[in-house]
XYZ file of C-alpha atoms in Angstrom:
680
model
C 8.798 14.767 27.515
C 11.668 16.258 25.640
C 9.958 17.448 22.743
C 12.596 17.393 19.447
C 13.909 20.211 17.989
C 10.924 19.951 14.930
C 7.418 19.128 16.215
C 5.744 19.322 12.465
C 6.455 19.684 9.160
C 8.435 21.158 7.071
C 5.323 21.758 4.602
C 5.330 23.126 0.853
C 2.636 26.156 0.922
C 1.896 28.642 -1.600
C 4.087 28.011 -4.629
C 4.916 30.026 -8.001
C 7.565 30.441 -10.093
C 8.231 33.929 -8.359
C 7.803 32.810 -4.711
C 7.720 29.878 -2.312
C 6.359 29.217 0.804
C 7.480 26.197 3.823
C 5.649 25.911 6.218
C 7.083 24.838 9.656
C 6.368 24.303 13.164
C 9.534 24.163 16.149
C 9.897 23.644 19.703
C 12.571 26.508 19.928
C 13.112 29.978 18.364
C 15.334 29.355 15.471
C 18.734 31.352 14.620
C 16.983 33.158 11.614
C 16.278 30.077 9.297
C 16.037 30.384 5.728
C 14.997 28.539 3.134
C 16.994 27.259 0.267
C 15.669 26.249 -3.304
C 18.052 23.715 -5.470
C 17.779 22.686 -9.131
C 19.688 19.615 -8.053
C 19.807 18.113 -4.478
C 21.266 14.951 -5.197
C 24.205 15.039 -6.497
C 27.372 16.476 -3.878
C 27.971 17.991 -6.521
C 25.537 20.103 -7.868
C 25.193 23.121 -7.877
C 24.107 26.381 -5.238
C 20.914 26.874 -3.938
C 18.895 29.886 -6.031
C 20.005 33.360 -5.755
C 16.574 34.151 -3.790
C 15.715 36.893 -1.548
C 15.327 34.753 1.718
C 12.639 36.062 5.074
C 11.018 34.023 7.725
C 7.474 34.632 10.198
C 7.612 33.480 12.791
C 4.764 33.220 15.706
C 4.447 32.186 19.444
C 1.883 29.710 20.153
C 3.123 27.985 23.039
C 5.631 28.207 25.664
C 7.942 25.861 23.409
C 6.228 25.992 20.479
C 6.639 28.025 16.846
C 4.845 28.336 14.009
C 7.320 29.516 10.994
C 6.507 29.969 7.298
C 9.150 30.128 5.166
C 9.629 32.261 2.193
C 12.177 31.807 -0.836
C 12.089 34.258 -3.804
C 13.922 33.611 -6.752
C 16.033 36.129 -8.588
C 14.406 34.537 -11.608
C 11.583 32.460 -11.535
C 11.145 28.833 -11.210
C 10.214 26.190 -14.228
C 6.726 24.987 -14.155
C 7.375 21.035 -14.734
C 10.888 20.569 -13.146
C 11.861 19.001 -10.023
C 13.439 21.465 -7.240
C 14.857 20.559 -4.190
C 14.563 22.405 -1.203
C 16.558 22.840 2.784
C 16.556 24.922 6.298
C 19.551 26.000 6.787
C 19.754 28.326 10.273
C 21.830 31.456 9.584
C 22.036 30.188 5.299
C 24.974 28.060 6.613
C 24.205 24.792 9.344
C 21.139 22.137 8.110
C 18.028 22.565 10.765
C 17.051 18.844 9.821
C 18.989 16.182 11.754
C 20.124 12.567 9.387
C 16.815 11.615 11.021
C 14.661 13.908 10.346
C 15.278 13.450 6.899
C 14.822 9.468 7.248
C 11.377 10.674 8.053
C 9.662 13.066 5.045
C 12.737 12.215 2.170
C 11.527 10.379 -0.765
C 13.573 7.192 -2.079
C 16.261 8.345 -3.402
C 16.365 11.434 -2.399
C 19.027 13.869 -0.661
C 16.532 16.521 0.204
C 12.377 17.169 -0.060
C 11.000 17.897 -3.295
C 8.632 19.833 -4.801
C 7.162 20.743 -8.181
C 5.981 23.150 -9.744
C 2.890 21.865 -12.097
C 3.869 20.796 -15.444
C 4.984 22.428 -18.940
C 2.281 24.506 -20.836
C -1.101 26.490 -20.080
C -3.850 24.336 -18.357
C -1.051 21.368 -17.267
C -1.823 19.811 -13.624
C -1.666 16.328 -11.844
C -2.873 16.939 -8.286
C -4.488 14.620 -5.188
C -7.500 15.405 -3.263
C -9.264 13.475 -0.207
C -11.205 14.641 3.343
C -11.777 13.105 6.063
C -9.200 11.891 8.161
C -9.874 10.909 11.372
C -6.933 8.914 12.989
C -9.311 6.878 14.903
C -11.380 5.920 11.392
C -11.502 2.446 10.797
C -9.581 0.954 7.693
C -5.661 2.049 5.653
C -5.040 5.490 5.808
C -5.265 7.124 2.751
C -2.066 9.719 3.174
C -0.422 5.473 2.927
C -1.431 5.959 -0.725
C -0.837 9.590 -1.408
C 2.825 8.499 0.177
C 2.753 4.950 -2.283
C 2.326 7.402 -4.748
C 4.414 9.600 -4.532
C 7.433 7.437 -4.005
C 6.788 5.560 -7.316
C 6.067 8.083 -9.676
C 8.507 9.502 -12.158
C 8.499 13.237 -13.599
C 6.339 12.393 -15.880
C 3.511 11.470 -13.357
C 4.204 12.599 -10.607
C 0.741 14.368 -9.101
C 2.763 18.116 -8.508
C -0.538 19.192 -5.938
C -2.291 17.971 -2.913
C -5.470 19.255 -2.379
C -7.190 18.315 1.418
C -11.078 19.712 1.051
C -12.072 19.253 5.093
C -11.978 16.918 8.323
C -8.017 17.195 8.175
C -8.393 16.906 11.726
C -11.487 15.452 13.809
C -12.663 17.815 17.443
C -15.392 16.281 18.146
C -15.060 12.648 17.239
C -11.642 12.095 19.179
C -10.977 8.196 20.612
C -10.557 8.290 24.185
C -6.878 6.834 24.314
C -5.438 10.055 21.895
C -6.400 12.315 25.048
C -4.117 10.586 27.031
C -1.383 9.927 24.815
C -1.194 13.409 24.284
C -1.215 14.792 27.630
C 2.730 14.787 28.066
C 2.861 16.404 24.485
C 0.468 19.299 25.356
C 2.492 19.743 29.204
C 6.211 19.632 27.639
C 4.711 22.318 24.964
C 2.526 24.899 27.827
C 5.095 23.985 29.931
C 2.864 22.230 32.302
C 0.343 25.100 32.785
C -3.068 24.386 31.823
C -5.584 26.830 29.826
C -9.370 27.261 32.090
C -12.017 27.047 29.859
C -14.591 29.943 31.026
C -18.045 28.467 31.918
C -16.673 25.182 31.984
C -15.672 22.725 35.130
C -12.349 22.135 35.727
C -13.857 18.865 35.854
C -15.074 19.013 31.923
C -10.636 18.824 31.144
C -10.361 15.400 32.259
C -8.756 12.967 30.134
C -10.728 10.473 30.736
C -14.430 11.785 31.884
C -17.411 11.689 29.259
C -16.900 15.911 28.478
C -20.585 15.677 26.314
C -22.768 16.599 29.113
C -20.823 19.962 29.461
C -20.714 20.963 26.060
C -24.330 20.085 25.057
C -25.837 22.802 25.945
C -24.256 24.442 22.837
C -22.653 21.842 21.032
C -25.156 19.335 18.361
C -22.028 16.445 17.879
C -23.437 12.995 18.236
C -19.821 11.854 19.704
C -18.349 14.551 21.781
C -17.716 12.315 25.258
C -13.793 13.647 24.632
C -14.188 16.609 22.367
C -11.292 19.045 22.292
C -11.504 22.032 23.987
C -8.443 23.661 24.791
C -5.357 25.967 22.312
C -2.937 22.972 23.230
C -5.472 20.061 22.645
C -6.342 21.302 19.216
C -2.193 21.830 18.611
C -1.210 18.523 19.744
C -4.181 16.290 17.305
C -2.518 18.401 14.442
C 0.867 16.770 15.151
C 0.369 13.785 16.251
C -2.159 13.729 12.598
C 1.494 15.342 10.489
C 3.834 13.605 12.351
C 4.383 9.747 13.271
C 7.219 9.497 14.791
C 6.338 11.894 17.844
C 4.368 8.022 18.686
C 6.478 6.113 20.188
C 8.320 8.541 22.385
C 4.814 9.900 23.431
C 3.965 6.242 24.217
C 6.872 5.685 25.664
C 5.876 9.015 28.489
C 2.879 7.024 28.836
C 4.784 4.287 29.809
C 2.646 2.090 27.322
C 4.753 -0.706 25.431
C 2.756 -0.074 22.394
C -1.431 0.720 22.122
C -2.156 -3.101 21.858
C -0.855 -3.247 24.847
C -2.294 -0.428 26.726
C -4.935 -0.646 29.235
C -7.848 -0.458 26.828
C -11.385 -2.422 27.083
C -11.447 -2.128 23.224
C -8.549 -3.596 21.487
C -9.990 -2.857 17.426
C -9.439 0.960 18.700
C -6.788 0.761 19.633
C -5.405 -1.244 16.407
C -7.364 1.794 14.282
C -5.233 4.197 16.097
C -2.337 2.556 14.950
C -2.811 2.135 11.528
C -3.392 6.401 12.358
C -0.177 6.851 13.521
C 1.415 5.017 10.572
C -0.902 7.369 8.316
C 1.041 10.094 10.078
C 3.976 8.940 9.258
C 3.414 9.059 5.270
C 1.739 12.286 5.973
C 4.596 13.882 7.138
C 6.079 12.410 3.858
C 3.546 13.724 1.990
C 3.082 17.016 2.994
C 7.160 17.805 3.001
C 6.724 16.942 -1.046
C 4.057 18.139 -2.666
C 2.577 21.746 -2.631
C -0.650 21.745 -0.288
C -3.792 23.657 0.028
C -5.871 22.889 2.787
C -9.732 24.287 3.835
C -11.852 23.652 6.359
C -14.807 21.712 6.833
C -16.453 21.902 10.318
C -14.570 18.726 12.755
C -11.902 21.289 12.885
C -13.619 23.156 14.981
C -17.196 20.980 15.820
C -19.555 18.846 14.137
C -22.377 21.742 12.864
C -20.112 24.123 13.071
C -21.831 27.149 11.996
C -24.284 25.160 11.160
C -26.642 27.990 10.823
C -26.735 31.355 12.428
C -29.125 30.276 15.071
C -25.979 27.709 15.608
C -23.952 30.598 15.547
C -26.016 32.615 17.913
C -26.397 29.987 20.292
C -22.961 28.658 20.551
C -21.716 32.697 21.151
C -23.528 33.322 23.684
C -22.028 31.124 25.707
C -18.215 31.602 27.624
C -17.556 28.632 27.092
C -18.445 27.494 23.534
C -16.939 30.969 22.276
C -13.132 29.986 23.838
C -13.702 26.566 22.123
C -14.807 27.905 19.262
C -11.665 30.310 19.039
C -9.644 28.009 20.005
C -10.478 25.570 17.270
C -10.517 28.293 14.714
C -6.761 29.742 15.352
C -5.472 26.103 15.332
C -6.891 26.023 11.699
C -5.141 29.208 10.559
C -1.243 28.133 12.451
C -1.352 24.139 10.968
C -3.817 25.881 7.822
C -5.329 28.903 6.827
C -1.391 30.896 6.881
C -0.144 28.668 4.870
C -3.554 29.053 2.252
C -2.120 33.023 1.374
C 1.137 33.929 3.766
C 0.634 37.316 2.596
C -2.539 38.373 3.171
C -1.941 37.918 7.082
C -0.007 41.225 8.742
C 1.920 41.085 11.603
C -1.590 42.884 13.599
C -3.126 39.525 12.639
C -0.120 37.373 13.669
C 0.466 38.973 17.084
C -2.933 38.690 17.754
C -3.390 35.150 17.473
C -0.071 34.680 18.601
C -1.153 36.155 21.745
C -4.592 34.609 22.086
C -2.849 30.923 21.961
C 0.272 31.880 24.011
C -1.477 33.004 26.993
C -3.754 30.321 27.038
C -6.660 32.404 26.022
C -5.936 36.398 27.169
C -7.289 38.572 24.630
C -10.043 36.389 23.527
C -12.838 39.051 22.228
C -9.699 40.171 19.641
C -9.089 37.036 18.285
C -12.312 36.211 18.149
C -13.414 39.057 16.354
C -10.177 38.890 14.331
C -10.492 35.171 12.878
C -14.720 35.540 12.297
C -14.024 38.684 9.965
C -11.020 36.471 8.054
C -12.224 35.834 3.906
C -11.169 32.292 4.076
C -11.560 31.381 0.719
C -9.337 31.865 -1.888
C -7.579 30.723 -4.707
C -4.522 28.947 -5.430
C -2.024 30.171 -8.171
C -2.333 26.769 -10.074
C -2.688 26.266 -14.080
C -6.132 26.559 -14.552
C -6.476 28.300 -11.269
C -7.993 26.577 -8.272
C -10.499 28.441 -6.372
C -11.207 27.300 -2.569
C -14.428 27.995 -0.876
C -15.953 28.959 2.739
C -19.533 28.132 2.853
C -18.751 27.502 6.655
C -18.086 30.911 7.980
C -20.140 33.670 5.839
C -23.656 31.542 5.746
C -27.425 33.867 6.058
C -30.256 32.352 6.746
C -32.873 31.968 3.737
C -35.895 33.429 2.742
C -38.802 30.455 2.839
C -40.417 28.912 0.008
C -43.590 28.454 -0.551
C -45.352 25.289 -2.081
C -46.847 26.349 -5.423
C -49.599 25.111 -6.861
C -48.472 24.193 -10.422
C -52.216 24.928 -11.804
C -51.003 28.261 -11.104
C -48.495 28.522 -13.570
C -50.228 27.171 -16.691
C -48.275 23.586 -16.363
C -49.802 20.166 -16.693
C -48.223 16.600 -16.628
C -45.638 14.914 -15.126
C -44.272 18.020 -13.951
C -43.987 18.199 -10.192
C -43.477 21.718 -8.462
C -42.052 21.166 -4.417
C -40.254 23.218 -2.324
C -37.069 22.028 -0.738
C -36.017 25.022 2.109
C -36.111 22.421 4.509
C -36.280 23.065 8.572
C -32.615 24.621 9.369
C -31.548 24.000 5.960
C -29.222 27.384 5.469
C -28.243 30.053 2.400
C -24.110 28.729 2.575
C -23.085 31.990 0.818
C -23.664 35.561 2.268
C -23.952 38.610 -0.296
C -20.504 39.696 0.680
C -19.045 36.946 -0.036
C -20.988 35.584 -3.619
C -19.114 39.775 -3.780
C -16.423 38.335 -3.330
C -15.969 34.723 -4.949
C -17.528 36.734 -8.422
C -14.270 38.785 -7.796
C -12.257 35.991 -7.524
C -13.373 33.673 -9.923
C -12.996 37.045 -12.178
C -9.318 38.119 -11.441
C -8.635 34.100 -11.464
C -9.565 32.617 -14.147
C -10.796 33.117 -18.091
C -14.156 32.562 -19.774
C -13.485 29.483 -21.529
C -10.467 27.769 -19.898
C -11.169 24.958 -17.140
C -11.486 26.358 -13.326
C -11.314 24.215 -10.349
C -13.083 24.992 -7.916
C -13.045 22.926 -3.632
C -16.015 22.785 -2.314
C -16.246 20.839 1.389
C -19.232 19.250 0.484
C -20.744 18.476 -3.513
C -21.835 21.314 -4.771
C -24.427 18.725 -7.320
C -24.403 15.024 -5.060
C -25.843 12.413 -5.361
C -29.730 12.006 -5.387
C -30.616 8.535 -2.933
C -28.844 10.309 0.219
C -30.016 13.366 -0.384
C -33.469 12.082 -0.410
C -33.127 10.602 2.816
C -31.196 13.448 3.809
C -34.382 15.648 2.753
C -36.573 13.233 4.731
C -34.675 13.595 7.947
C -34.248 17.074 7.972
C -37.853 17.566 8.125
C -37.979 17.434 11.498
C -34.164 18.324 12.298
C -31.213 19.835 10.648
C -28.577 18.513 13.056
C -29.924 15.248 12.688
C -29.782 15.279 9.072
C -26.430 17.105 8.017
C -28.449 19.674 6.374
C -25.500 21.585 5.135
C -25.463 20.003 1.866
C -25.942 22.779 -1.218
C -29.362 20.424 -2.260
C -30.816 21.235 1.098
C -31.684 25.057 -0.067
C -32.008 25.409 -3.465
C -31.382 28.894 -3.106
C -27.484 27.099 -3.159
C -28.251 26.049 -6.396
C -29.265 29.591 -7.855
C -26.555 31.376 -5.841
C -24.192 28.307 -8.170
C -25.219 28.813 -10.809
C -25.023 32.865 -10.846
C -21.635 32.900 -10.090
C -20.005 30.000 -12.411
C -22.461 31.224 -15.491
C -21.120 34.637 -15.758
C -17.852 33.301 -15.153
C -18.163 30.454 -17.933
C -15.404 28.307 -17.561
C -15.029 25.589 -19.760
C -14.854 23.141 -17.678
C -15.840 23.706 -14.181
C -14.627 21.400 -12.130
C -15.690 20.683 -8.586
C -13.529 18.781 -6.172
C -15.254 17.862 -3.260
C -14.982 15.152 0.266
C -17.547 15.008 3.734
C -19.688 12.723 2.505
C -17.600 9.192 3.511
C -17.925 8.237 -0.260
C -16.875 8.826 -3.369
C -18.165 9.515 -6.723
C -18.038 10.905 -10.637
C -20.703 13.196 -12.034
C -20.512 14.666 -15.441
C -23.026 17.381 -16.217
C -24.256 20.642 -17.686
C -26.272 24.155 -15.943
C -27.955 26.169 -18.412
C -30.048 29.214 -18.659
C -31.856 30.751 -21.646
C -28.640 32.028 -22.808
C -25.905 30.925 -20.816
C -24.449 27.051 -20.606
C -21.848 25.745 -18.746
C -20.218 21.864 -18.810
C -18.586 20.560 -15.672
C -17.650 17.147 -13.566
C -18.366 17.291 -10.140
C -15.759 14.538 -8.542
C -15.786 13.775 -4.733
C -13.432 11.923 -2.675
C -14.135 11.323 0.594
C -12.570 9.588 3.308
C -9.482 8.901 3.518
C -9.680 7.335 7.143
C -13.337 7.586 8.221
C -14.927 4.998 5.876
C -18.361 3.884 6.131
C -19.072 0.551 8.314
C -21.533 -1.597 10.039
C -25.302 -1.273 8.791
C -25.093 1.458 7.805
C -22.632 0.451 4.999
C -24.826 -2.640 3.462
C -27.588 0.600 2.688
C -24.745 2.517 1.047
C -23.857 -0.953 -0.660
C -27.713 -0.810 -1.885
C -27.865 2.498 -3.242
C -25.161 2.143 -5.245
C -26.165 0.195 -6.995
C -29.643 1.419 -8.227
C -31.233 4.664 -8.720
C -31.037 7.128 -11.990
C -28.017 7.254 -14.003
C -28.943 10.839 -15.658
C -31.089 13.341 -14.114
C -32.900 16.363 -15.202
C -33.804 19.193 -12.532
C -35.547 22.802 -13.461
C -35.227 25.932 -11.137
C -37.632 28.477 -11.109
C -36.522 31.659 -9.031
C -40.283 33.342 -8.499
C -40.134 37.022 -7.714
C -41.932 38.139 -5.200
C -43.515 41.893 -6.117
C -40.996 43.875 -3.447
C -38.757 41.126 -2.919
C -34.717 40.978 -4.217
C -35.315 36.858 -3.617
C -38.983 34.940 -3.714
C -39.619 31.741 -3.487
C -38.277 29.122 -5.673
C -40.608 26.215 -7.323
C -38.171 23.000 -8.418
C -38.650 20.479 -10.887
C -37.958 17.176 -11.586
C -38.279 15.675 -14.687
C -37.268 13.149 -18.112
C -40.095 14.651 -19.700
C -38.575 17.063 -21.172
C -40.337 17.143 -24.459
C -43.141 19.777 -23.419
C -43.787 22.994 -25.272
C -44.478 24.805 -21.646
C -41.478 23.508 -19.816
C -39.371 24.556 -22.721
C -40.942 27.860 -22.592
C -40.078 28.081 -18.952
C -36.217 28.636 -20.255
C -37.169 31.710 -22.917
C -35.827 34.193 -20.063
C -33.921 34.417 -16.977
C -33.829 33.618 -14.128
C -35.052 30.318 -14.947
C -32.340 27.345 -14.850
C -31.366 24.299 -15.834
C -29.497 21.541 -14.375
C -28.641 17.829 -15.909
C -26.075 15.624 -14.626
C -25.641 11.721 -15.258
C -24.047 9.776 -12.480
C -20.845 7.754 -13.948
C -20.853 3.948 -12.657
C -17.542 2.094 -12.352
C -16.997 -2.101 -12.301
C -17.214 -2.698 -8.476
C -16.303 -6.882 -7.474
C -17.607 -9.173 -9.515
C -18.353 -6.891 -12.234
C -21.255 -5.415 -10.716
C -22.082 -1.662 -11.649
C -21.526 0.585 -8.451
C -22.486 4.464 -8.538
C -19.962 5.324 -5.076
C -17.182 4.616 -3.793
C -17.691 3.286 -0.602
C -14.018 2.286 0.682
C -11.963 4.888 2.648
C -10.397 6.800 -1.041
C -8.419 8.929 -2.589
C -8.800 11.498 -5.913
C -6.311 11.672 -8.438
C -7.100 14.594 -10.795
C -5.587 15.208 -13.947
C -6.108 17.711 -16.658
C -4.412 18.093 -19.851
C -5.744 21.301 -21.781
C -9.367 20.668 -22.445
C -9.785 16.850 -21.317
C -10.080 16.523 -17.299
C -9.106 12.840 -16.464
C -10.190 11.511 -12.921
C -9.588 8.078 -10.494
C -10.040 7.003 -7.007
C -7.213 5.137 -5.382
C -8.696 2.630 -3.151
C -7.099 -0.027 -0.457
C -6.552 -3.543 -2.341
C -7.373 -7.372 -1.212
C -3.011 -7.760 -1.422
C -2.926 -5.154 1.869
C -1.633 -2.443 -0.377
C -3.552 0.512 -3.149
C -4.627 0.505 -6.253
C -6.807 2.396 -8.710
C -9.411 2.683 -10.927
C -8.678 3.345 -14.533
C -9.100 7.025 -15.796
C -12.612 8.467 -16.379
C -12.313 11.128 -19.648
C -14.047 13.728 -20.503
C -12.966 16.587 -22.728
C -15.029 20.063 -23.771
C -14.968 19.025 -27.401
C -17.306 16.161 -26.959
C -18.828 16.245 -23.733
C -21.371 13.835 -23.054
C -24.328 16.393 -21.473
C -25.554 18.828 -24.391
C -27.210 22.043 -23.648
C -30.553 20.974 -24.010
C -32.421 24.305 -23.594
C -30.678 25.516 -26.836
C -31.837 22.007 -28.570
C -35.461 22.723 -27.373
C -35.338 26.223 -28.088
C -35.074 25.123 -32.467
C -37.521 22.289 -31.481
C -40.415 24.398 -30.137
C -39.015 28.216 -31.603
C -37.664 30.472 -29.590
């Protein structure tokens, strides 16, 4: 297969008025590539490029693949709220992109790709966000919706940012067609030299064999027949996800006239993969014209990746398990992580990953040590700031909770005590990560101002589903996917401690993971502090729940409490830093015993209200069950949100914006009200 010069990109990554970064993957080492910025790129007589300092950093990851980060530091800072154009020119003069490249990633009416640095004024932002994009997932790819939104946008209503919250690829749940289809690409990238996975039979590397039996000793995914193994397989999957124009030459190289005519038994899957190709075409255009920030969940590497310390220990004691994990993490860094904060990765870091990837596994221990020590959480320089949480690689075991006899606590009435620490449920943030996040939030946010937090899984989830997980989780953490914050109450206490100290107003949490969308407005409180928040969830971009599960979600989305309150007591035991946690769920707050519990820390109250939406035939529903894409709008102290979803007309539509304002937050401070009622 003859490789195109541009394998993927360009993608606008970290960007501020002072510096702009663009990511690019090429099949050749380029003459010095210069990132050029323009105030007007559409007129033949437009002014020359913005005067800027130019830098570029290439990293070789295969015989015929280089990952570039290009930067431009303007002499005069760029303006917020203004559209800028950009181009890449070799030696600063010769265009890198050919006319066919431009056609693939330009917005209509433009001669160059564009980006927009937020909006004028403080706390002024419009962003799209989403997660869970499986190439062969059912129903339309919401990258096509993002494409339509950008194509139709004016400067006034254009989303400036795209936040990707996890599962940008699926490394475990891979359709067999994709492995067959990408073989020519993988061979071309690595010159036909194939990686050997230590401890794994070469037979396992076949594109057509069921790989599950080779991986079941150390991985726990329920969909492993075609699990990605080599760095080449991970890299090819990213390229196929972000460059739809590579699909046709790969079909020809594989002697397939089209996916539907290929010799595959499941025609429905074939159509799904073809839709993934169309989504990849849109992805290239969207990523080239939005400022993009990305964080992993688990499927970028494998399902249940680092579920808990026990899972990690078991997977890494096998040399094959550690190599596959290293491949997945190295690919994440090259395609996603590096661009989030390019200056955080020095020459030594880049060289370590380059040596490992380019040599097909030499220096695995060095690469593993480097990757596992990386601080993946980061702050995006938006206004308001956005903090992206790493809730996977810094987990720890949690002290086990105890059953508490409510009579021993002097409690009577309807309050029920229980324990929520379920089998294998981890503490998502260890002490080091909690300290780092505290410092990160303190550095980038201000008390009384809005703060955006991107957490792969919802911090404040949908109770009916979390109840189901708790029931299953009593027997198996992997079966229940017990990685929600609610599966271990210590996670809630950590969230309270992080955000109550920061005092954002409001806290805006963006999440995915769960394959349905919802909106929750709420408040977290202690005796002396209170923070209003909104939990927004958009999932999946392309992995809609179908079959019997869809019917189950339809039922639970119609019922359940629309308003709920939860109390937590951190019961310190003598000589222990982390004691057991007692928990209650009640609507009866009008009693003095409950009120008095909140007179001193560490006692916490969580209040939530689930926002219902109009479904078909005007039936009110709690969750968005279709593939969906979230849109967030912040104007000062007002937060607005809506979900985009496929429409019956074959396009995409959005529900009306839901609006919340900190001056009139719908959830009152109940602790303050109770203390006023019963006395302090």
